[in-house]
Amino acid sequence: AVFGEENVMRAKTELLSELRTMLRDVFALRASGQLESRVGRAHGYVDGFMRALLDTGIATKNELLTLVAEERERASGPALRTLEALEDETVAA
């Protein structure tokens, strides 16, 4: 076989790294207030790339969801506050 398991894993790692870069660019564009058309185009590229990863079996839906969540958290911080923080605020209010 031309593609050994090691080469397949290396290719997957490189493709997922490229997806991370693309996601960082989208989040940075959005945060900097770029034109919605530019953000939308970049988002479309990400969607197409992710669809190709799914369709070819290179990545699973859960792998991609995890990757997107990690990059979103990296760009914007955690999506939710902890329950303890909410309870403390309720008591203080």
PDB file of C-alpha atoms in Angstrom, residues 1 3 5 8-9 12 19 21 23 26 28 38-39 41-42 53-55 58-59 62 69 72 77 82 91-92:
ATOM      1  CA  ALA A   1       0.000   0.000   0.000  1.00  0.00           C
ATOM      2  CA  PHE A   3      -0.404   5.040   2.120  1.00  0.00           C
ATOM      3  CA  GLU A   5      -1.267   4.092   8.555  1.00  0.00           C
ATOM      4  CA  VAL A   8      -2.766   8.604   6.834  1.00  0.00           C
ATOM      5  CA  MET A   9      -2.502   9.835  10.424  1.00  0.00           C
ATOM      6  CA  LYS A  12      -5.255  13.793   9.057  1.00  0.00           C
ATOM      7  CA  LEU A  19      -8.962  23.581   9.779  1.00  0.00           C
ATOM      8  CA  THR A  21      -6.046  27.863  11.201  1.00  0.00           C
ATOM      9  CA  LEU A  23     -11.347  28.678  12.200  1.00  0.00           C
ATOM     10  CA  VAL A  26     -12.954  33.283  10.912  1.00  0.00           C
ATOM     11  CA  ALA A  28     -10.521  36.846  14.225  1.00  0.00           C
ATOM     12  CA  ARG A  38     -15.957  38.660   4.128  1.00  0.00           C
ATOM     13  CA  VAL A  39     -16.775  36.749   7.312  1.00  0.00           C
ATOM     14  CA  ARG A  41     -17.115  33.825   2.673  1.00  0.00           C
ATOM     15  CA  ALA A  42     -14.482  32.613   5.157  1.00  0.00           C
ATOM     16  CA  LEU A  53     -13.453  15.857   6.000  1.00  0.00           C
ATOM     17  CA  LEU A  54     -16.752  14.215   6.936  1.00  0.00           C
ATOM     18  CA  ASP A  55     -17.560  12.894   3.459  1.00  0.00           C
ATOM     19  CA  ILE A  58     -11.097  11.616   7.574  1.00  0.00           C
ATOM     20  CA  ALA A  59     -12.855  13.063  10.609  1.00  0.00           C
ATOM     21  CA  ASN A  62     -17.684  14.546  17.123  1.00  0.00           C
ATOM     22  CA  ALA A  69     -15.489  24.211  20.407  1.00  0.00           C
ATOM     23  CA  ARG A  72     -14.139  29.056  19.758  1.00  0.00           C
ATOM     24  CA  GLY A  77     -13.184  32.303  26.254  1.00  0.00           C
ATOM     25  CA  THR A  82     -19.526  27.705  36.110  1.00  0.00           C
ATOM     26  CA  VAL A  91     -26.681  35.330  46.562  1.00  0.00           C
ATOM     27  CA  ALA A  92     -24.958  38.705  46.152  1.00  0.00           C
TER      28      ALA A  92
END
